[in-house]
PDB file of N, CA and C in Angstrom:
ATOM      1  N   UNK A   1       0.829  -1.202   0.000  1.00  0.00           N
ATOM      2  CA  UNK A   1       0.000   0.000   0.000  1.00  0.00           C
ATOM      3  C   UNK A   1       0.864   1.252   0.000  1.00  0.00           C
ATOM      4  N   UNK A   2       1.997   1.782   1.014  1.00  0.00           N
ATOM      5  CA  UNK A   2       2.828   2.570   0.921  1.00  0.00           C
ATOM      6  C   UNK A   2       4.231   2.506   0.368  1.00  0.00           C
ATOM      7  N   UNK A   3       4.113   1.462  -0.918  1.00  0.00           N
ATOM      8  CA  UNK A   3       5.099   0.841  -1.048  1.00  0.00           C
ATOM      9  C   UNK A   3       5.762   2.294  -2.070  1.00  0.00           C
ATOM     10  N   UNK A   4       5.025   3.351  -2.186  1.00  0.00           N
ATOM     11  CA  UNK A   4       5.625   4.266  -3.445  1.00  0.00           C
ATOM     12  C   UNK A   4       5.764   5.099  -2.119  1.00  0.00           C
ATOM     13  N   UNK A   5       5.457   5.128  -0.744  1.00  0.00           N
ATOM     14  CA  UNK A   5       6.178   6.490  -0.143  1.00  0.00           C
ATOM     15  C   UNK A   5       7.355   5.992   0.380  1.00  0.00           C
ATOM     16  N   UNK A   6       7.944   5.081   0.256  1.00  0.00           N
ATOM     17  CA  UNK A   6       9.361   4.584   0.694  1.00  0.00           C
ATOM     18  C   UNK A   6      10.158   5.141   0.179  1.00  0.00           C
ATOM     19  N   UNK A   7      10.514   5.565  -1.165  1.00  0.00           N
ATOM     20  CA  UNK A   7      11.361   6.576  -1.586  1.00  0.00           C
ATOM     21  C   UNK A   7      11.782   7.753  -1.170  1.00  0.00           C
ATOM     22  N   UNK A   8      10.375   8.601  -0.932  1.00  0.00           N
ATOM     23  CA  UNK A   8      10.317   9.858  -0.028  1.00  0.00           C
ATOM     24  C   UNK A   8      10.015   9.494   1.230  1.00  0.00           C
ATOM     25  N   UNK A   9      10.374   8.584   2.090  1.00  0.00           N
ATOM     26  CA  UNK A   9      10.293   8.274   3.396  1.00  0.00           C
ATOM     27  C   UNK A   9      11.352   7.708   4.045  1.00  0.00           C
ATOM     28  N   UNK A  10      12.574   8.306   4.334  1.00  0.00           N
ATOM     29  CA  UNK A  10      13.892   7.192   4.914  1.00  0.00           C
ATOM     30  C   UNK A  10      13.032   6.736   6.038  1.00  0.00           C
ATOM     31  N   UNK A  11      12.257   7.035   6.813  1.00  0.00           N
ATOM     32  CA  UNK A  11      12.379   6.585   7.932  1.00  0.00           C
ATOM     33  C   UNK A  11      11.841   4.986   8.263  1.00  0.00           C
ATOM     34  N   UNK A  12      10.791   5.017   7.210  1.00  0.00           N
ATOM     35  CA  UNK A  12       9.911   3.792   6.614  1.00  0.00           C
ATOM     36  C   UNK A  12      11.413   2.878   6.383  1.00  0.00           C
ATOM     37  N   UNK A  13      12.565   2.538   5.703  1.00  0.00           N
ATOM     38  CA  UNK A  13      13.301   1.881   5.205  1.00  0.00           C
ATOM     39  C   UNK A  13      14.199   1.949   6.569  1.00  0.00           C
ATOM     40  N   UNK A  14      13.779   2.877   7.629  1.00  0.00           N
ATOM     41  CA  UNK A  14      15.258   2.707   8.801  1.00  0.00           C
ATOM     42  C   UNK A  14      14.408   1.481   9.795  1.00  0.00           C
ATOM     43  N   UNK A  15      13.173   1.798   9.706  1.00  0.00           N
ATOM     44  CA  UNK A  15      12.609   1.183  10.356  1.00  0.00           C
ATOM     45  C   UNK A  15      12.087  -0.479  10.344  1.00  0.00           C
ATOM     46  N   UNK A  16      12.276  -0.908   8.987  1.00  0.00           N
ATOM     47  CA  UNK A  16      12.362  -2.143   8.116  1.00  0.00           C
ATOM     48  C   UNK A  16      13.901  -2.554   8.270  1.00  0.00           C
ATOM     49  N   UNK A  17      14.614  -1.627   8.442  1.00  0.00           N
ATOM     50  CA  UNK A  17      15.999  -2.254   8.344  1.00  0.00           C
ATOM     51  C   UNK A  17      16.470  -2.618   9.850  1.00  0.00           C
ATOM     52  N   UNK A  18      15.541  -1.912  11.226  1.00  0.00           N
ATOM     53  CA  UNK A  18      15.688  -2.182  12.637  1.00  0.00           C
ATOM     54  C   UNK A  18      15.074  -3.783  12.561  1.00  0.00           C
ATOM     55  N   UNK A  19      13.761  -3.495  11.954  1.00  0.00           N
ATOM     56  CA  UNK A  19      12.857  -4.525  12.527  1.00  0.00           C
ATOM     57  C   UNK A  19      14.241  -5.881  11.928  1.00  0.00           C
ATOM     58  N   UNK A  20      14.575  -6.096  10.663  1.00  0.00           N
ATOM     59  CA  UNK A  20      15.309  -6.543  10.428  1.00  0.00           C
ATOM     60  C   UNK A  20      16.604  -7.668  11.001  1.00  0.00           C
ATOM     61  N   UNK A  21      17.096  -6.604  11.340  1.00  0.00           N
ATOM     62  CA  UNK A  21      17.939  -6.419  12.357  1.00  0.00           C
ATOM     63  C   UNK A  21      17.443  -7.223  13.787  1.00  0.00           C
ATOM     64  N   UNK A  22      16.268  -6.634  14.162  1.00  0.00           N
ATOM     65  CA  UNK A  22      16.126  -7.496  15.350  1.00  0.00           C
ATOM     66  C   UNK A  22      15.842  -8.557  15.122  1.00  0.00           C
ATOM     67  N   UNK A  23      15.043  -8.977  14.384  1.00  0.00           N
ATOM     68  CA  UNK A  23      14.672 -10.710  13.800  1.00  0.00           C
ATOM     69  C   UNK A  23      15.898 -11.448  13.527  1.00  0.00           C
ATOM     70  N   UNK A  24      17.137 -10.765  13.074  1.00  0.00           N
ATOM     71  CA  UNK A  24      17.980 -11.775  12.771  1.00  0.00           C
ATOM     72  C   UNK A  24      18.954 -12.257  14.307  1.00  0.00           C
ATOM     73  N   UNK A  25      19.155 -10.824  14.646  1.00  0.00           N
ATOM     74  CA  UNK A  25      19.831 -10.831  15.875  1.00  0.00           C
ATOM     75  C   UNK A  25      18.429 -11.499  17.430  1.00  0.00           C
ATOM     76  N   UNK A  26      17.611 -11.992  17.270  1.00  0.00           N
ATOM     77  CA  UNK A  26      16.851 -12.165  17.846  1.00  0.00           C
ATOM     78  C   UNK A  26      16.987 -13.897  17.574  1.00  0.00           C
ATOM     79  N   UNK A  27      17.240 -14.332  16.319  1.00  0.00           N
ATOM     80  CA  UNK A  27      16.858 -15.666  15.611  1.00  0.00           C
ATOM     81  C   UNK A  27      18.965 -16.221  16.122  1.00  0.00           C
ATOM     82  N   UNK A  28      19.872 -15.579  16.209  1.00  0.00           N
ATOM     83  CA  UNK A  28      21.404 -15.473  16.793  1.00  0.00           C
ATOM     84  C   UNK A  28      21.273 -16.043  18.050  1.00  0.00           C
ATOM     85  N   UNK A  29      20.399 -15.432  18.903  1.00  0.00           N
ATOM     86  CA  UNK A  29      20.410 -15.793  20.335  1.00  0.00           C
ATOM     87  C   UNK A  29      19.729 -16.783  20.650  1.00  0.00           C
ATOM     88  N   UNK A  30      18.700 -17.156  19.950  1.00  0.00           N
ATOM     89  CA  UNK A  30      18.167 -18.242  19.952  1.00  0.00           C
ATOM     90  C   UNK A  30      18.598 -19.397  19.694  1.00  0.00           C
ATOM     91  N   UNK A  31      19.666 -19.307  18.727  1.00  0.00           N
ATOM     92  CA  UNK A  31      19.888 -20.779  18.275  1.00  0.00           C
ATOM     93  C   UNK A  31      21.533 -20.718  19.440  1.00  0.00           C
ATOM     94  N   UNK A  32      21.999 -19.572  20.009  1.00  0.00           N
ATOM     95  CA  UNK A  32      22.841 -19.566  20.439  1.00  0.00           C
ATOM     96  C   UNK A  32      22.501 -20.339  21.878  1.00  0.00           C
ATOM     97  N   UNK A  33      21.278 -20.041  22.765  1.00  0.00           N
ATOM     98  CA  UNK A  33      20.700 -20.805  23.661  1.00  0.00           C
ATOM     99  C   UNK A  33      20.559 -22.583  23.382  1.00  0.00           C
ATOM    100  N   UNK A  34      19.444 -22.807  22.159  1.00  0.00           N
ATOM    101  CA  UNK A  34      19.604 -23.648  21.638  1.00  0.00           C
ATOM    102  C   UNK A  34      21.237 -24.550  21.881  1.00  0.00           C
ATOM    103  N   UNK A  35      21.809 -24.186  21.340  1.00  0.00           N
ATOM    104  CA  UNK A  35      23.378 -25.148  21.403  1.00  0.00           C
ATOM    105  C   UNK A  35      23.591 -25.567  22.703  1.00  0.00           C
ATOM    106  N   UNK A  36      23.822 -24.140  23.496  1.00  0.00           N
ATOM    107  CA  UNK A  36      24.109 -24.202  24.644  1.00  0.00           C
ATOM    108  C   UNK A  36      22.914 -25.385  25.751  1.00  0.00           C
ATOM    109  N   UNK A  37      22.101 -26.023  25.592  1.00  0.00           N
ATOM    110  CA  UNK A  37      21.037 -26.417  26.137  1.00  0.00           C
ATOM    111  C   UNK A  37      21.415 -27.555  25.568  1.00  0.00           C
TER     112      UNK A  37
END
């Protein structure tokens, strides 16, 4: 739906790039527990 205000919107793309970010670094600790267990 706002896929054309992403251009004129950094904040939209900082905020996709956090969420990002936390899912991967979120999915890190997990498997890092995982081992450890």
């Amino acid at each position: 739906m706002w896929a054309m205000q992403v251009h004129n919107c950094p904040e939209q793309l900082v905020m996709k790039i956090n969420s990002l970010y936390l899912t991967v670094f979120t999915a890190y600790k997990i498997d890092q527990l995982i081992k450890l267990v």
